[in-house]
Coordinates of N, CA and C in Angstrom, one line a residue:
X1 N -17.1 -14.3 -2.0 CA -16.2 -13.0 -2.1 C -14.9 -12.9 -2.5
X2 N -14.2 -12.8 -3.3 CA -12.9 -13.5 -3.5 C -11.9 -12.3 -2.4
X3 N -11.3 -12.5 -2.3 CA -10.0 -11.6 -1.5 C -8.8 -12.1 -1.6
X4 N -8.1 -11.1 -2.3 CA -6.6 -11.4 -2.2 C -5.4 -10.5 -1.1
X5 N -4.9 -11.2 -0.3 CA -4.2 -10.3 1.2 C -3.2 -10.8 1.2
X6 N -2.4 -9.7 1.1 CA -0.5 -10.0 0.8 C 0.0 -10.2 3.1
X7 N 0.7 -10.7 2.5 CA 1.5 -10.0 4.4 C 2.8 -10.8 4.5
X8 N 3.9 -10.1 5.1 CA 5.3 -10.2 5.3 C 6.0 -9.2 4.8
X9 N 5.5 -8.3 4.6 CA 6.0 -7.2 4.8 C 7.0 -6.6 5.4
X10 N 8.5 -6.1 6.0 CA 8.5 -4.8 7.0 C 9.9 -4.4 6.6
X11 N 10.3 -4.1 8.1 CA 11.5 -2.7 7.5 C 13.0 -4.3 7.8
X12 N 13.5 -4.1 7.0 CA 14.9 -5.0 7.0 C 16.0 -3.8 6.2
X13 N 17.2 -4.9 6.9 CA 18.7 -3.9 6.6 C 18.7 -4.0 5.3
X14 N 19.3 -3.3 4.1 CA 20.3 -3.7 3.0 C 21.0 -5.1 3.1
X15 N 20.8 -5.9 2.1 CA 21.3 -6.7 2.5 C 20.3 -7.3 2.8
X16 N 19.4 -7.5 3.5 CA 18.7 -8.8 4.5 C 17.3 -9.9 3.3
X17 N 16.6 -10.3 3.9 CA 15.7 -10.8 3.1 C 14.5 -10.7 3.9
X18 N 12.8 -11.0 3.2 CA 12.2 -11.2 3.6 C 11.0 -12.0 2.7
X19 N 9.9 -12.9 3.0 CA 9.1 -13.4 2.1 C 8.2 -13.1 2.3
X20 N 7.4 -12.9 0.9 CA 5.7 -12.1 0.9 C 5.2 -13.9 0.8
X21 N 4.0 -13.7 1.8 CA 3.3 -14.6 0.9 C 1.7 -13.8 0.5
X22 N 0.9 -14.1 0.0 CA -0.5 -14.1 -1.3 C -1.2 -15.2 -1.0
X23 N -2.3 -14.7 -0.3 CA -3.3 -15.7 0.1 C -4.8 -15.2 -0.4
X24 N -5.3 -15.9 -1.9 CA -6.3 -15.8 -2.6 C -7.5 -16.5 -2.3
X25 N -8.5 -16.4 -1.6 CA -9.7 -16.9 -1.4 C -11.1 -16.1 -2.3
X26 N -11.9 -17.1 -1.8 CA -13.1 -17.3 -2.3 C -14.1 -17.6 -3.8
X27 N -12.4 -18.3 -4.6 CA -12.5 -18.9 -5.5 C -11.2 -20.0 -5.9
X28 N -11.2 -20.3 -6.9 CA -10.2 -21.4 -7.1 C -9.3 -20.9 -7.9
X29 N -8.2 -20.3 -7.6 CA -7.3 -19.9 -9.0 C -6.0 -20.3 -9.4
X30 N -6.5 -21.7 -9.5 CA -5.8 -22.7 -10.0 C -5.1 -22.1 -11.6
X31 N -5.7 -22.1 -12.7 CA -5.8 -22.1 -13.5 C -5.3 -20.4 -13.8
X32 N -4.9 -19.6 -13.0 CA -4.8 -18.8 -13.3 C -3.4 -18.3 -12.6
X33 N -2.2 -16.9 -13.3 CA -0.9 -16.8 -13.0 C -1.9 -16.5 -12.1
X34 N -0.4 -16.3 -10.8 CA -0.5 -15.3 -9.5 C 1.0 -14.1 -9.8
X35 N 0.3 -13.2 -9.5 CA 1.5 -11.9 -10.1 C 1.5 -11.2 -8.1
X36 N 3.4 -10.6 -9.1 CA 3.7 -10.3 -7.9 C 4.3 -8.5 -8.4
X37 N 3.6 -7.4 -8.3 CA 4.1 -5.8 -8.2 C 4.3 -5.0 -7.6
X38 N 5.0 -4.0 -8.0 CA 5.2 -3.4 -6.7 C 5.1 -1.7 -7.2
X39 N 4.9 -0.2 -6.0 CA 4.9 0.8 -6.4 C 5.7 1.5 -5.6
X40 N 6.4 2.1 -5.6 CA 7.6 3.1 -4.9 C 7.0 4.2 -4.7
X41 N 7.1 5.3 -3.8 CA 6.7 6.1 -3.6 C 6.9 7.1 -5.4
X42 N 6.3 8.2 -5.4 CA 6.1 8.5 -6.2 C 6.3 7.8 -8.2
X43 N 6.3 7.0 -7.7 CA 6.7 5.9 -8.8 C 5.2 4.9 -9.3
X44 N 5.8 4.4 -11.0 CA 4.1 3.8 -11.3 C 4.3 2.3 -10.8
X45 N 3.2 1.9 -10.6 CA 3.2 0.4 -10.5 C 4.1 -0.5 -11.6
X46 N 5.1 -1.6 -11.0 CA 6.0 -2.0 -12.0 C 5.5 -3.6 -11.9
X47 N 5.8 -4.4 -12.2 CA 5.5 -5.7 -12.7 C 7.5 -6.3 -11.8
X48 N 7.0 -7.2 -11.2 CA 8.2 -7.8 -10.7 C 8.2 -9.6 -10.5
X49 N 7.6 -10.4 -10.6 CA 7.6 -11.8 -11.1 C 6.1 -12.0 -11.1
X50 N 6.3 -13.2 -11.8 CA 5.3 -14.2 -12.3 C 5.5 -15.6 -12.1
X51 N 3.9 -16.2 -12.1 CA 3.9 -17.2 -11.7 C 2.9 -18.0 -12.8
X52 N 2.6 -19.4 -13.3 CA 1.8 -19.7 -14.4 C 0.9 -20.4 -13.7
X53 N -0.1 -20.7 -13.9 CA -0.7 -22.4 -13.1 C 0.6 -22.9 -13.4
X54 N -0.4 -24.3 -11.9 CA 1.0 -25.5 -11.7 C 2.1 -25.3 -11.6
X55 N 2.6 -23.8 -11.5 CA 4.0 -23.5 -11.2 C 5.2 -23.5 -12.3
X56 N 4.4 -23.5 -13.4 CA 5.2 -22.6 -14.7 C 5.5 -21.7 -15.2
X57 N 6.4 -21.2 -16.1 CA 6.1 -20.3 -16.3 C 6.4 -19.2 -15.4
X58 N 7.2 -18.7 -15.5 CA 8.0 -18.2 -14.4 C 9.1 -17.0 -15.0
X59 N 7.9 -15.9 -14.7 CA 8.7 -14.4 -15.0 C 9.4 -13.3 -14.0
X60 N 10.6 -13.4 -14.1 CA 11.3 -11.9 -13.3 C 11.5 -10.6 -13.5
X61 N 11.2 -9.8 -13.5 CA 12.2 -8.3 -13.5 C 12.6 -8.4 -14.1
X62 N 14.2 -7.7 -15.0 CA 15.2 -7.8 -14.7 C 16.5 -7.7 -13.0
X63 N 15.7 -6.6 -12.4 CA 15.8 -6.3 -11.4 C 15.7 -7.6 -9.8
X64 N 14.6 -7.9 -10.6 CA 14.6 -9.5 -9.6 C 15.6 -10.7 -9.5
X65 N 16.1 -10.6 -11.1 CA 16.4 -11.8 -11.1 C 17.8 -12.1 -10.2
X66 N 17.9 -13.3 -10.2 CA 18.9 -14.0 -8.9 C 18.7 -13.3 -7.5
X67 N 18.0 -12.3 -7.0 CA 17.5 -12.0 -5.6 C 16.2 -12.6 -5.8
X68 N 15.3 -12.8 -6.5 CA 13.8 -13.1 -6.1 C 13.5 -14.6 -6.4
X69 N 12.6 -14.6 -5.5 CA 12.4 -16.6 -6.2 C 10.6 -16.4 -5.9
X70 N 10.0 -16.6 -7.0 CA 8.1 -17.3 -7.2 C 7.9 -18.1 -6.9
X71 N 6.7 -18.1 -5.9 CA 6.2 -19.8 -6.0 C 4.6 -19.8 -5.8
X72 N 4.4 -21.1 -5.5 CA 2.9 -20.9 -5.4 C 2.6 -22.6 -4.8
X73 N 1.6 -22.5 -4.1 CA 1.0 -23.6 -3.6 C -0.6 -23.4 -4.1
X74 N -0.7 -24.9 -5.3 CA -1.9 -24.3 -5.9 C -2.8 -24.6 -5.2
X75 N -2.7 -25.6 -3.8 CA -4.0 -26.0 -3.7 C -4.5 -25.2 -2.6
X76 N -3.6 -24.7 -1.9 CA -3.5 -23.1 -0.8 C -4.1 -21.6 -1.1
X77 N -4.6 -21.7 -3.1 CA -4.2 -20.7 -3.3 C -3.2 -19.4 -2.7
X78 N -2.2 -20.2 -2.6 CA -1.1 -18.9 -2.1 C 0.4 -19.2 -2.9
X79 N 0.6 -17.8 -3.3 CA 1.5 -17.6 -3.7 C 2.7 -16.5 -2.9
X80 N 4.3 -16.6 -2.9 CA 5.0 -16.7 -1.9 C 5.9 -16.0 -3.3
X81 N 6.8 -14.7 -2.6 CA 8.0 -14.4 -3.2 C 8.9 -14.3 -2.0
X82 N 10.4 -14.9 -2.5 CA 11.5 -15.2 -1.3 C 12.1 -14.0 -1.7
X83 N 12.5 -12.8 -0.9 CA 13.6 -11.8 -2.0 C 14.9 -11.7 -0.8
X84 N 15.6 -12.1 -1.2 CA 16.8 -11.9 -0.7 C 17.7 -10.9 -1.2
X85 N 18.9 -10.0 -0.5 CA 19.7 -8.8 -1.0 C 19.0 -8.1 -1.0
X86 N 18.1 -7.9 -0.5 CA 17.9 -6.4 -0.1 C 18.1 -5.3 -0.7
X87 N 17.8 -4.4 -1.2 CA 18.6 -3.0 -1.8 C 17.2 -1.9 -1.3
X88 N 18.0 -0.9 -1.0 CA 17.0 0.4 -0.6 C 16.7 0.4 -1.3
X89 N 16.6 0.4 -2.8 CA 15.5 0.7 -4.2 C 14.7 -0.3 -4.3
X90 N 14.1 -1.2 -3.5 CA 13.4 -2.5 -3.2 C 12.5 -1.9 -2.7
X91 N 12.3 -0.5 -2.0 CA 11.4 -0.6 -0.4 C 10.3 -0.1 -1.8
X92 N 9.2 -0.3 -1.3 CA 7.5 0.0 -2.0 C 6.6 -0.8 -1.5
X93 N 5.5 -0.6 -2.0 CA 4.2 -1.0 -1.7 C 4.4 -2.5 -2.3
X94 N 4.0 -3.5 -1.8 CA 4.4 -5.4 -3.1 C 2.9 -5.3 -3.2
X95 N 2.5 -5.7 -4.2 CA 0.9 -6.4 -5.0 C 0.7 -7.4 -5.1
X96 N 0.2 -8.4 -4.8 CA 0.0 -9.5 -5.5 C -1.5 -9.2 -6.4
X97 N -1.7 -9.9 -7.3 CA -2.3 -9.8 -8.3 C -2.8 -11.2 -9.1
X98 N -3.9 -11.9 -9.5 CA -4.7 -13.2 -10.4 C -5.9 -12.9 -10.5
X99 N -5.9 -14.0 -11.2 CA -8.0 -14.2 -11.6 C -8.0 -13.7 -13.2
X100 N -9.3 -14.2 -14.0 CA -9.3 -14.4 -15.1 C -8.9 -12.3 -15.7
X101 N -8.1 -12.0 -16.6 CA -7.8 -11.1 -16.5 C -7.6 -9.5 -15.8
X102 N -6.3 -10.8 -15.0 CA -5.6 -9.8 -14.1 C -6.5 -9.0 -13.4
X103 N -7.7 -9.3 -12.8 CA -8.7 -8.9 -12.4 C -8.8 -7.9 -10.8
X104 N -8.4 -9.3 -9.9 CA -7.8 -9.4 -8.5 C -6.6 -8.8 -7.9
X105 N -6.7 -8.1 -6.5 CA -5.9 -6.5 -6.5 C -5.7 -7.2 -4.7
X106 N -4.7 -7.6 -4.2 CA -4.6 -7.1 -2.9 C -4.6 -5.9 -2.3
X107 N -4.5 -5.8 -1.2 CA -4.1 -4.2 -0.8 C -2.4 -3.4 -0.9
X108 N -1.7 -4.8 -0.2 CA -0.3 -4.7 -1.0 C 0.4 -4.6 0.6
X109 N 1.7 -4.8 0.6 CA 1.8 -5.1 1.4 C 3.2 -4.8 2.0
X110 N 3.9 -3.1 2.9 CA 5.3 -2.5 2.9 C 6.1 -2.7 3.3
X111 N 7.0 -3.1 2.0 CA 8.4 -2.9 2.4 C 9.3 -2.4 2.4
X112 N 10.1 -2.0 3.7 CA 11.0 -0.9 3.6 C 12.6 -1.4 3.9
X113 N 13.6 -1.0 3.2 CA 15.1 -1.3 2.9 C 15.7 -0.1 3.5
X114 N 16.2 -0.4 4.4 CA 16.5 0.8 5.3 C 17.8 0.3 6.7
X115 N 18.7 1.1 6.5 CA 19.8 0.9 7.7 C 19.4 1.6 9.2

């Protein structure tokens, strides 16, 4: 059974940092991209960052460039999202996605940026 589990969210002050983790299990995902999305209250889900198989083909949304860093440990089927210089507008539930045709999603981890 495939599972995708995000962790690392929490409450952080503006300017702070968080590191999110995404652990996928139940299959091998080395041939698939691992992607981060987020959804803020009242807004549509939006893509944050993506990393291709083997760690290549990295993409960031404009709002993430220069502040967020995506990485992956292929052997552990795990992806990470290092988020620095966080802003209140980064408050959202962050989701991880992977697999063929972007099939598998986690339940999300809440990130709240507030003083």
